[in-house]
Tab-separated table of C-alpha atoms in Angstrom:
chain	number	residue	atom	x	y	z
A	17	TRP	CA	13.085	46.213	93.849
A	18	GLY	CA	10.726	46.670	90.788
A	19	LEU	CA	12.796	49.776	89.695
A	20	LYS	CA	15.976	48.156	90.162
A	21	THR	CA	15.278	45.546	87.401
A	22	ALA	CA	13.222	47.834	85.191
A	23	HIS	CA	14.585	49.388	82.138
A	24	ALA	CA	13.297	52.554	83.187
A	25	GLY	CA	11.029	53.531	86.333
A	26	ILE	CA	8.161	56.115	86.229
A	27	SER	CA	7.347	58.004	88.990
A	28	LEU	CA	3.450	58.485	89.404
A	29	SER	CA	3.555	60.686	92.215
A	30	MET	CA	2.911	64.386	91.797
A	31	ALA	CA	5.349	64.841	94.773
A	32	GLU	CA	9.378	65.000	94.235
A	33	ALA	CA	10.311	62.035	91.682
A	34	SER	CA	12.584	59.523	92.965
A	35	VAL	CA	16.228	59.024	91.876
A	36	ALA	CA	15.527	55.753	90.323
A	37	ALA	CA	12.425	57.264	88.226
A	38	PRO	CA	14.044	59.395	85.296
A	39	PHE	CA	10.181	60.096	84.077
A	40	THR	CA	7.430	61.513	86.151
A	41	SER	CA	3.685	61.262	84.808
A	42	ARG	CA	1.274	63.817	86.202
A	43	ASN	CA	-1.540	61.243	85.679
A	44	VAL	CA	-1.548	58.997	88.602
A	45	ASN	CA	-1.694	55.637	86.807
A	46	ILE	CA	0.235	53.605	84.069
A	47	SER	CA	-1.512	55.028	80.963
A	48	CYS	CA	1.790	56.892	80.351
A	49	VAL	CA	3.766	53.512	80.093
A	50	PRO	CA	2.883	52.881	76.345
A	51	TYR	CA	3.620	56.543	75.568
A	52	VAL	CA	7.133	56.266	77.053
A	53	ILE	CA	7.884	53.120	75.272
A	54	ARG	CA	6.698	54.552	72.003
A	55	GLU	CA	8.942	57.581	72.579
A	56	GLY	CA	12.010	55.640	73.579
A	57	ARG	CA	11.603	53.220	70.375
A	58	ALA	CA	11.260	56.055	68.199
A	59	THR	CA	14.326	58.044	69.362
A	60	MET	CA	16.433	54.818	69.363
A	61	VAL	CA	15.405	54.285	65.683
A	62	SER	CA	15.917	57.931	64.921
A	63	ALA	CA	19.452	57.680	66.181
A	64	PHE	CA	20.365	54.703	64.376
A	65	ALA	CA	18.653	56.293	60.996
A	66	SER	CA	20.708	59.142	61.285
A	67	PHE	CA	23.823	57.125	61.893
A	68	LYS	CA	23.221	54.912	59.038
A	69	PHE	CA	22.479	57.727	56.642
A	70	GLY	CA	25.633	59.303	57.584
A	71	VAL	CA	27.727	56.499	56.925
A	72	ALA	CA	26.215	55.769	53.541
A	73	PHE	CA	26.427	59.401	52.594
A	74	CYS	CA	30.114	59.346	53.483
A	75	PHE	CA	31.077	56.238	51.753
A	76	THR	CA	28.974	56.869	48.504
A	77	GLN	CA	30.642	60.472	48.199
A	78	LEU	CA	34.257	58.739	48.749
A	79	ILE	CA	33.435	56.299	45.858
A	80	SER	CA	32.273	58.962	43.723
A	81	VAL	CA	35.612	61.163	44.640
A	82	LEU	CA	38.048	58.266	44.270
A	83	MET	CA	36.316	57.365	40.666
A	84	VAL	CA	36.955	61.109	39.473
A	85	PHE	CA	40.404	61.022	41.081
A	86	TYR	CA	41.304	58.010	38.890
A	87	ILE	CA	41.056	60.282	35.728
A	88	GLY	CA	42.856	63.266	37.565
A	89	THR	CA	39.972	65.635	38.341
A	90	GLU	CA	37.764	66.349	41.135
A	91	PRO	CA	34.497	68.142	42.111
A	92	SER	CA	34.381	71.873	42.094
A	93	ASP	CA	34.025	73.782	45.069
A	94	ASN	CA	30.640	74.651	44.163
A	95	GLN	CA	29.902	70.934	43.959
A	96	TYR	CA	31.351	70.123	47.440
A	97	LEU	CA	28.976	72.859	48.803
A	98	VAL	CA	25.980	71.660	47.499
A	99	VAL	CA	26.584	68.006	48.429
A	100	ASP	CA	27.896	68.553	52.190
A	101	ILE	CA	25.553	71.562	53.198
A	102	GLY	CA	22.371	70.756	51.405
A	103	LEU	CA	22.272	67.104	50.881
A	104	ALA	CA	24.183	65.810	53.896
A	105	ALA	CA	24.023	68.221	56.923
A	106	ILE	CA	20.206	68.877	56.526
A	107	PRO	CA	18.773	65.485	56.358
A	108	ILE	CA	20.849	64.215	59.253
A	109	LEU	CA	19.406	66.829	61.506
A	110	LEU	CA	15.793	66.341	59.977
A	111	ILE	CA	15.597	62.508	60.235
A	112	GLY	CA	14.931	62.529	64.136
A	113	ASN	CA	12.037	64.892	63.885
A	114	THR	CA	9.623	62.251	62.799
A	115	ALA	CA	7.163	61.594	65.678
A	116	PRO	CA	6.615	58.052	67.410
A	117	HIS	CA	3.959	56.001	65.705
A	118	ASP	CA	0.518	56.011	67.225
A	119	VAL	CA	0.214	52.153	67.649
A	120	LEU	CA	2.979	50.122	70.029
A	121	ALA	CA	4.267	47.225	68.228
A	122	LYS	CA	4.909	43.953	69.656
A	123	ARG	CA	8.268	43.365	67.980
A	124	LYS	CA	11.000	45.242	69.888
A	125	PRO	CA	13.210	47.390	67.526
A	126	THR	CA	17.051	46.257	67.094
A	127	ARG	CA	18.877	47.409	69.823
A	128	HIS	CA	22.758	46.893	68.741
A	129	LEU	CA	23.801	49.271	65.870
A	130	LEU	CA	26.380	46.841	64.597
A	131	SER	CA	24.056	44.006	64.381
A	132	PHE	CA	23.308	42.292	61.194
A	133	LEU	CA	20.333	44.156	60.073
A	134	PRO	CA	21.531	47.548	60.441
A	135	MET	CA	24.853	46.709	58.899
A	136	PHE	CA	23.506	44.769	55.967
A	137	SER	CA	21.028	47.791	55.052
A	138	VAL	CA	24.159	50.129	54.856
A	139	VAL	CA	26.333	47.657	52.954
A	140	SER	CA	23.804	46.562	50.382
A	141	PHE	CA	22.894	50.053	49.823
A	142	LEU	CA	26.573	50.879	49.180
A	143	PHE	CA	26.872	47.921	46.870
A	144	PHE	CA	24.009	48.798	44.749
A	145	GLN	CA	25.236	52.416	44.464
A	146	THR	CA	28.520	51.318	43.675
A	147	ILE	CA	26.996	49.249	40.730
A	148	ALA	CA	25.171	52.355	39.440
A	149	TYR	CA	28.257	54.399	39.833
A	150	ILE	CA	30.345	51.913	37.550
A	151	PHE	CA	27.343	51.554	35.122
A	152	ILE	CA	26.990	55.292	34.591
A	153	TRP	CA	30.908	55.694	34.240
A	154	PHE	CA	31.070	53.188	31.268
A	155	TYR	CA	27.480	54.316	29.788
A	156	VAL	CA	28.937	57.715	29.406
A	157	ARG	CA	32.058	56.698	27.874
A	158	ALA	CA	30.502	54.621	25.271
A	159	GLN	CA	28.244	57.195	23.874
A	160	ASP	CA	29.229	58.831	20.347
A	161	TRP	CA	29.451	62.601	21.934
A	162	PHE	CA	31.925	61.499	24.639
A	163	VAL	CA	35.287	63.460	24.872
A	164	GLU	CA	38.121	62.122	27.153
A	165	TYR	CA	39.098	64.241	29.837
A	166	GLN	CA	42.586	65.884	29.365
A	167	PHE	CA	44.363	66.622	32.505
A	168	VAL	CA	46.575	69.599	32.384
A	169	GLN	CA	48.749	70.407	35.194
A	170	ASP	CA	48.254	74.059	36.970
A	171	LEU	CA	45.267	74.692	34.840
A	172	TYR	CA	42.251	76.270	36.616
A	173	PRO	CA	39.226	75.890	36.178
A	174	PRO	CA	40.418	72.430	34.886
A	175	ASN	CA	39.104	70.771	31.452
A	176	THR	CA	35.335	69.746	31.316
A	177	SER	CA	34.685	65.976	32.538
A	178	TYR	CA	31.784	64.321	31.143
A	179	GLU	CA	32.780	61.417	33.721
A	180	GLN	CA	32.812	63.837	36.839
A	181	THR	CA	29.848	65.677	35.954
A	182	ASN	CA	27.404	62.482	35.624
A	183	ILE	CA	29.087	61.069	38.700
A	184	PHE	CA	28.445	64.116	40.775
A	185	LEU	CA	24.900	64.301	39.550
A	186	TYR	CA	24.249	60.567	40.562
A	187	ALA	CA	25.910	61.054	43.948
A	188	CYS	CA	23.560	64.078	44.626
A	189	ALA	CA	20.679	61.346	43.742
A	190	ALA	CA	22.409	58.969	45.739
A	191	SER	CA	21.981	61.068	48.789
A	192	VAL	CA	18.622	61.952	48.265
A	193	ILE	CA	17.619	58.336	47.884
A	194	GLY	CA	19.659	57.203	51.057
A	195	ALA	CA	17.888	59.936	53.345
A	196	ILE	CA	14.404	58.655	52.188
A	197	ILE	CA	15.468	55.132	52.369
A	198	PHE	CA	16.700	55.525	55.829
A	199	SER	CA	13.959	57.632	57.083
A	200	LYS	CA	11.661	54.431	57.281
A	201	GLY	CA	8.342	55.105	59.704
A	202	THR	CA	6.180	52.396	60.528
A	203	PRO	CA	6.138	50.158	62.823
A	204	TYR	CA	8.143	52.495	65.349
A	205	ARG	CA	7.633	56.161	63.841
A	206	LYS	CA	5.025	57.918	61.661
A	207	PRO	CA	5.343	57.846	57.941
A	208	LEU	CA	7.808	60.380	56.172
A	209	TYR	CA	5.122	62.545	54.870
A	210	SER	CA	4.346	63.122	58.498
A	211	ASN	CA	7.753	64.934	59.143
A	212	VAL	CA	6.696	67.991	57.258
A	213	ILE	CA	10.215	69.692	57.245
A	214	MET	CA	11.871	66.382	56.193
A	215	GLY	CA	9.187	66.013	53.411
A	216	VAL	CA	9.580	69.641	52.321
A	217	TRP	CA	13.427	68.990	52.082
A	218	ALA	CA	12.996	65.764	50.148
A	219	ILE	CA	10.884	67.394	47.319
A	220	ALA	CA	13.184	70.475	47.253
A	221	ALA	CA	16.303	68.108	47.117
A	222	SER	CA	14.592	65.883	44.255
A	223	ALA	CA	13.782	68.842	42.138
A	224	THR	CA	17.267	70.501	42.536
A	225	VAL	CA	18.898	67.376	41.358
A	226	VAL	CA	16.628	67.284	38.395
A	227	PHE	CA	17.174	70.900	37.868
A	228	MET	CA	20.884	70.243	38.030
A	229	SER	CA	20.648	67.328	35.490
A	230	LEU	CA	18.821	69.421	33.072
A	231	TYR	CA	20.525	72.884	33.400
A	232	LYS	CA	23.566	73.422	30.882
A	233	SER	CA	26.512	74.750	32.967
A	234	GLN	CA	30.386	74.813	33.087
A	235	ASP	CA	30.672	73.900	36.546
């Protein structure tokens, strides 16, 4: 009856595990229960974090592309490659690599992805990023050196655009910021720096964004 009402069963026998107990412990005691709970919570939080980053990334890129479409231009193939592979695919795979926290928290994590807190974190992130996009757009256009983009049909590569360049650079920065924000550790997972691969990516991605911002290029 206990296994029928529990969220998950743990077999404490060295013999064949019961069908109702998906976990088997070699230690014939209940010391494994906190470990299983910590692992389960960390797994669920990691899945939520990957999903939230994926949604936030897609919508931030959508906003940036729609803004540059407004003036008749678009990101180049190299820009799409940098964003989609280096700044999107990699962190989605690495966010879940963070180990569970050493201490079992008393408070339970959010169980529903579409509840208020997960959705509020994504919506608020998108709101602030949109405000930043709009600020950058008008700030660049207000500079003395600004030259308005001239659309020429069938011209490849197209004319340079100050708006598109700066929107793209901030879109890259927003992707790195989002990956770091949604990689929250405590109280259910260890801190971000404990995830060595993710930490190395965050440093490399930040350095890449700074390099692209300072490097003079026509693309």
